[in-house]
Coordinates of C-alpha atoms in Angstrom, one line a residue:
M1 CA 132.4 68.7 89.8
E2 CA 134.9 66.0 90.5
Q3 CA 135.6 65.7 94.2
K4 CA 139.2 64.9 95.4
L5 CA 140.8 64.6 98.8
I6 CA 142.8 67.9 99.0
D7 CA 143.2 69.6 102.3
K8 CA 143.3 73.3 103.0
Y9 CA 147.1 73.3 102.8
G10 CA 147.0 71.9 99.3
R11 CA 148.1 68.4 100.1
A12 CA 146.4 65.7 98.0
L13 CA 145.6 62.7 100.1
D14 CA 145.9 59.8 97.7
Y15 CA 147.3 57.2 100.0
L16 CA 145.0 55.1 102.3
R17 CA 146.5 53.1 105.1
L18 CA 143.8 50.4 105.8
S19 CA 143.9 48.4 109.0
V20 CA 142.1 45.0 108.7
T21 CA 142.6 43.9 112.3
D22 CA 143.9 45.0 115.7
R23 CA 145.2 41.5 116.5
C24 CA 148.8 40.4 116.2
N25 CA 150.7 37.2 116.9
F26 CA 153.6 39.2 118.3
R27 CA 153.7 41.4 121.4
C28 CA 156.4 44.0 120.6
Y29 CA 156.9 46.2 123.7
Y30 CA 156.6 49.5 121.8
C31 CA 153.3 48.5 120.3
M32 CA 151.2 46.8 123.0
P33 CA 151.5 45.4 126.5
E34 CA 152.5 41.7 126.9
E35 CA 149.1 40.9 128.4
G36 CA 145.8 42.6 129.0
M37 CA 144.9 43.7 125.5
N38 CA 141.2 44.2 124.9
F39 CA 140.9 43.1 121.3
V40 CA 137.9 44.2 119.2
Q41 CA 135.0 41.9 118.9
R42 CA 134.5 40.4 115.5
N43 CA 131.1 42.1 114.8
D44 CA 132.8 45.5 115.6
L45 CA 135.2 45.0 112.8
L46 CA 134.4 46.1 109.3
S47 CA 133.6 43.1 107.2
Y48 CA 135.5 42.5 104.0
E49 CA 132.4 43.5 102.0
E50 CA 132.2 46.8 104.0
L51 CA 136.0 47.4 103.5
D52 CA 135.6 46.8 99.7
Y53 CA 132.7 49.2 99.5
L54 CA 134.6 51.9 101.5
T55 CA 137.8 51.5 99.6
R56 CA 135.9 52.0 96.3
I57 CA 134.6 55.3 97.7
F58 CA 138.1 56.3 98.6
V59 CA 139.4 55.4 95.1
D60 CA 136.6 57.4 93.6
L61 CA 137.8 60.4 95.7
G62 CA 141.3 60.1 94.3
V63 CA 143.1 57.5 96.4
K64 CA 145.7 55.7 94.2
K65 CA 147.5 53.6 96.8
I66 CA 146.3 51.4 99.6
R67 CA 148.6 49.8 102.2
I68 CA 147.1 46.9 104.1
T69 CA 148.1 47.0 107.8
G70 CA 147.0 45.6 111.1
G71 CA 147.8 44.5 113.8
E72 CA 149.2 41.7 111.7
P73 CA 147.1 41.4 108.5
F74 CA 147.8 37.7 108.1
V75 CA 146.2 36.7 111.3
R76 CA 142.8 37.7 109.9
K77 CA 141.1 34.8 108.0
G78 CA 140.4 35.5 104.4
I79 CA 143.0 38.3 103.9
L80 CA 144.2 37.0 100.6
D81 CA 140.7 36.8 99.2
F82 CA 140.3 40.5 100.2
I83 CA 143.6 41.5 98.6
E84 CA 142.5 39.7 95.4
L85 CA 139.2 41.7 95.5
L86 CA 141.2 45.0 95.9
S87 CA 143.4 44.0 93.0
K88 CA 140.4 44.0 90.7
N89 CA 139.7 47.7 91.3
Q90 CA 140.9 49.3 88.1
G91 CA 141.2 52.8 89.7
L92 CA 143.7 51.6 92.3
K93 CA 147.3 51.9 91.1
E94 CA 149.1 50.1 93.9
I95 CA 148.5 47.8 96.8
T96 CA 151.2 47.4 99.4
L97 CA 151.3 45.8 102.8
T98 CA 153.0 45.9 106.2
S99 CA 153.6 42.7 108.1
N100 CA 155.7 41.3 110.9
G101 CA 157.0 38.6 108.6
S102 CA 154.3 36.0 109.3
I103 CA 153.8 35.3 105.6
T104 CA 154.3 31.8 104.3
K105 CA 155.9 31.0 100.9
A106 CA 152.5 30.0 99.5
Q107 CA 151.0 33.3 100.6
I108 CA 153.9 35.2 99.0
N109 CA 153.2 33.4 95.8
Q110 CA 149.6 34.6 96.0
L111 CA 150.6 38.2 96.7
A112 CA 152.8 38.1 93.5
K113 CA 149.8 36.7 91.6
F114 CA 147.6 39.6 92.7
G115 CA 150.2 42.2 91.7
V116 CA 151.4 43.1 95.2
K117 CA 155.2 43.7 94.9
K118 CA 156.0 46.0 97.8
V119 CA 156.1 44.7 101.3
N120 CA 157.3 46.3 104.5
I121 CA 158.5 44.0 107.3
S122 CA 158.7 45.3 110.9
L123 CA 161.9 43.9 112.3
D124 CA 163.8 45.4 115.2
S125 CA 166.8 43.1 115.6
L126 CA 169.0 40.7 113.6
D127 CA 169.9 38.9 116.8
P128 CA 167.6 36.0 117.8
K129 CA 167.9 36.7 121.5
R130 CA 167.1 40.5 121.2
F131 CA 164.4 39.7 118.7
F132 CA 162.7 37.5 121.4
E133 CA 163.1 40.2 124.0
I134 CA 161.5 42.8 121.7
T135 CA 158.7 40.7 120.2
R136 CA 158.2 38.3 123.2
R137 CA 158.0 35.5 120.5
D138 CA 160.5 33.0 119.3
K139 CA 159.9 33.6 115.6
F140 CA 163.2 35.1 114.3
Q141 CA 164.0 32.4 111.7
E142 CA 160.5 32.4 110.4
V143 CA 160.7 36.1 109.8
M144 CA 164.1 35.9 108.1
N145 CA 162.9 33.1 105.9
C146 CA 160.0 35.3 104.8
I147 CA 162.3 38.2 104.0
L148 CA 164.7 36.1 102.0
T149 CA 161.8 34.5 100.1
L150 CA 160.4 38.0 99.3
I151 CA 163.8 39.1 98.0
S152 CA 164.3 36.0 95.9
Q153 CA 160.9 36.7 94.2
D154 CA 161.9 40.3 93.4
F155 CA 159.6 42.0 95.8
N156 CA 160.5 45.5 96.8
V157 CA 161.3 44.9 100.5
K158 CA 161.7 47.5 103.3
L159 CA 162.6 46.6 106.8
N160 CA 161.2 49.0 109.5
C161 CA 163.3 49.0 112.7
V162 CA 162.2 51.0 115.7
I163 CA 165.3 52.1 117.6
D164 CA 165.5 52.1 121.4
G165 CA 168.7 53.1 123.1
K166 CA 168.2 50.4 125.8
K167 CA 167.4 47.5 123.5
N168 CA 168.8 47.4 119.9
I169 CA 171.5 50.0 119.2
E170 CA 173.8 47.0 118.5
D171 CA 171.6 46.1 115.5
I172 CA 172.1 49.4 113.6
V173 CA 175.4 48.4 112.0
P174 CA 174.3 44.8 111.2
F175 CA 171.2 46.1 109.5
I176 CA 173.2 48.4 107.3
N177 CA 175.6 45.6 106.5
L178 CA 172.6 43.6 105.4
T179 CA 172.1 46.1 102.5
K180 CA 175.6 45.2 101.2
D181 CA 174.4 42.0 99.4
H182 CA 170.7 42.4 99.5
A183 CA 168.7 45.0 97.4
L184 CA 166.4 46.0 100.2
S185 CA 165.9 49.2 102.2
V186 CA 166.2 49.4 106.0
R187 CA 164.5 52.3 107.7
F188 CA 165.3 53.3 111.3
L189 CA 162.4 54.9 113.1
E190 CA 162.2 57.0 116.2
E191 CA 160.0 55.4 118.8
M192 CA 156.5 56.7 119.0
P193 CA 154.1 56.9 122.1
F194 CA 151.6 54.4 120.8
N195 CA 152.2 51.5 123.1
G196 CA 148.8 51.1 124.8
T197 CA 150.0 52.7 128.1
D198 CA 150.4 56.2 129.5
K199 CA 154.2 55.7 129.9
F200 CA 156.5 57.1 127.2
D201 CA 159.9 58.9 127.3
I202 CA 160.9 61.3 124.5
P203 CA 163.4 59.2 122.5
E204 CA 167.1 60.2 122.9
W205 CA 167.8 58.3 119.7
N206 CA 166.2 60.9 117.4
Y207 CA 167.0 61.1 113.7
K208 CA 170.0 63.4 114.3
A209 CA 171.5 60.9 116.8
L210 CA 170.8 58.0 114.5
Y211 CA 172.6 59.8 111.6
N212 CA 175.6 60.7 113.7
Y213 CA 175.9 57.2 114.9
I214 CA 175.7 55.7 111.4
E215 CA 178.1 58.3 110.0
A216 CA 180.7 57.4 112.6
H217 CA 180.6 53.8 111.5
F218 CA 180.2 54.4 107.8
P219 CA 182.0 57.7 107.0
G220 CA 181.3 57.4 103.2
I221 CA 177.5 57.4 103.3
Q222 CA 175.8 59.1 100.4
K223 CA 172.5 60.9 100.3
I224 CA 170.1 59.5 97.7
T225 CA 166.9 60.9 96.2
D226 CA 163.8 60.6 98.4
G227 CA 160.6 59.6 96.7
S228 CA 157.8 62.1 96.6
N229 CA 155.8 62.2 99.9
S230 CA 158.6 60.1 101.5
T231 CA 158.6 59.9 105.3
S232 CA 162.3 58.7 105.3
V233 CA 165.5 60.6 104.6
N234 CA 167.4 58.0 102.5
Y235 CA 171.1 57.1 102.2
Q236 CA 173.4 54.5 100.7
I237 CA 176.8 53.1 101.4
P238 CA 178.8 53.2 98.1
G239 CA 179.0 49.8 96.5
F240 CA 176.1 48.3 98.6
K241 CA 173.1 46.9 96.7
G242 CA 170.5 48.2 99.1
S243 CA 169.9 51.5 101.0
F244 CA 168.8 52.8 104.4
G245 CA 166.7 55.6 105.6
I246 CA 165.8 57.4 108.8
I247 CA 162.2 58.2 109.7
P248 CA 161.7 61.1 112.1
A249 CA 158.4 59.5 113.3
F250 CA 158.4 61.4 116.6
S251 CA 160.1 64.6 115.4
R252 CA 157.6 64.8 112.6
T253 CA 159.6 66.8 110.1
F254 CA 157.8 65.3 107.0
C255 CA 154.3 66.5 107.7
G256 CA 154.4 69.2 105.0
T257 CA 154.2 66.6 102.3
C258 CA 151.9 64.1 104.0
N259 CA 149.5 62.4 101.6
R260 CA 148.0 59.8 104.0
I261 CA 144.7 59.1 105.5
R262 CA 144.0 56.1 107.8
L263 CA 141.0 53.8 108.3
S264 CA 141.0 51.5 111.3
A265 CA 139.6 48.0 111.3
T266 CA 136.6 49.4 113.3
G267 CA 135.9 52.2 110.9
E268 CA 137.7 55.1 112.7
L269 CA 139.0 57.6 110.2
R270 CA 142.1 59.5 111.1
T271 CA 143.9 62.2 109.0
C272 CA 146.9 61.9 111.3
L273 CA 148.4 59.1 113.4
Y274 CA 148.9 61.5 116.3
G275 CA 145.4 62.9 116.2
P276 CA 142.0 61.7 117.3
P277 CA 139.6 59.8 115.1
V278 CA 137.5 62.4 113.1
T279 CA 134.6 60.2 112.3
N280 CA 133.6 56.5 112.2
L281 CA 132.7 55.3 108.7
R282 CA 131.5 51.9 110.0
D283 CA 128.8 53.6 112.1
I284 CA 127.7 55.8 109.2
L285 CA 127.6 52.9 106.8
R286 CA 125.6 50.7 109.2
S287 CA 123.2 53.4 110.0
G288 CA 121.9 53.1 106.5
C289 CA 123.4 56.2 105.1
G290 CA 124.4 56.1 101.4
E291 CA 127.5 56.9 99.4
D292 CA 126.9 60.6 99.4
Q293 CA 126.9 60.9 103.2
L294 CA 130.1 58.7 103.4
K295 CA 131.8 60.9 100.9
A296 CA 130.7 64.1 102.7
S297 CA 132.1 62.8 106.0
I298 CA 135.4 61.9 104.4
L299 CA 135.7 65.3 102.6
E300 CA 134.9 67.1 105.8
A301 CA 137.6 65.2 107.7
V302 CA 140.2 66.1 105.0
A303 CA 139.1 69.7 105.1
N304 CA 140.0 69.8 108.8
K305 CA 143.3 67.9 108.6
A306 CA 145.8 69.4 111.0
K307 CA 148.8 71.2 109.6
D308 CA 151.2 68.7 111.3
G309 CA 151.5 66.0 113.9
F310 CA 152.0 68.4 116.7
E311 CA 148.8 70.3 116.0
A312 CA 147.0 67.0 115.7
E313 CA 148.4 65.7 119.0
N314 CA 147.1 68.8 120.8
Q315 CA 143.6 67.7 119.8
V316 CA 143.9 64.5 121.9
S317 CA 143.2 64.5 125.6
D318 CA 145.9 63.4 128.1
Q319 CA 145.2 59.7 128.3
A320 CA 146.9 56.4 127.6
K321 CA 147.9 56.3 123.9
N322 CA 146.2 53.6 121.9
S323 CA 148.2 50.6 120.9
M324 CA 149.8 50.9 117.5
S325 CA 148.2 47.6 116.6
F326 CA 144.8 49.3 117.0
L327 CA 145.8 52.5 115.1
G328 CA 147.2 50.6 112.1
G329 CA 150.4 52.5 112.3

């Protein structure tokens, strides 16, 4: 009998978010502390050979889409060779990636060659000064050049903007205006508690507040169709080339259609970003177990997937939340 990743609520998990590193060349405040990060040792990371082996198992179990995440994927040496390897897997329908915009023009050309046409860029401000305050790095123009190059080469580009009432509210309107002449999508995210510390305030700027603010500045906004399994509620300003969406990342209203499973760079398997790791595939693989044991562990994890992010969060002890760079969020 063919085995597929379907949980007890009938959700088919056909989308793997695959972190290849916990390291990043930025230090965004909502993701990690400015200093004091204990990065994973190289031998604790899954090798590219191990990642390829595991992804083939996931594809055999029904995964159709893989998103490469980090940290920042492009800080890991050999990442393009690995993406090329993935692109040769005939059972995989789509490879996408999330980056902070540290992608050179030459690397973008390679991505296009490998059939990668969808790229999400994390960008929280269109103002260079605020960009520096958020990322703690002076790389704004480099990121913008990356985005414009991607658009010029007909990539499907989405900008992910985490909204903080104390830092970047002034950027909401400029981001939407960016969609006037550029066929890209901007998604505004509620802040999440994965900053590597035990300090987090429930965001006042939730999806309702974001919508009300945007509607006050753009009274004619129109609802557009959300894709299947979409985490964002999507809109468009009439006459604009692009669109925008709001992701209730903390409110978690999209869990009912979740089709995601997550594998960290160290082999931790998670069925929910808010929940604990359910097993470690690196340890199982390196213990000498074969494909059958790996498949059994993945199927068991899916069978016990929480109903939603709130149930998953209740399974985690009260401790400092992991950095988003480690979780591959």
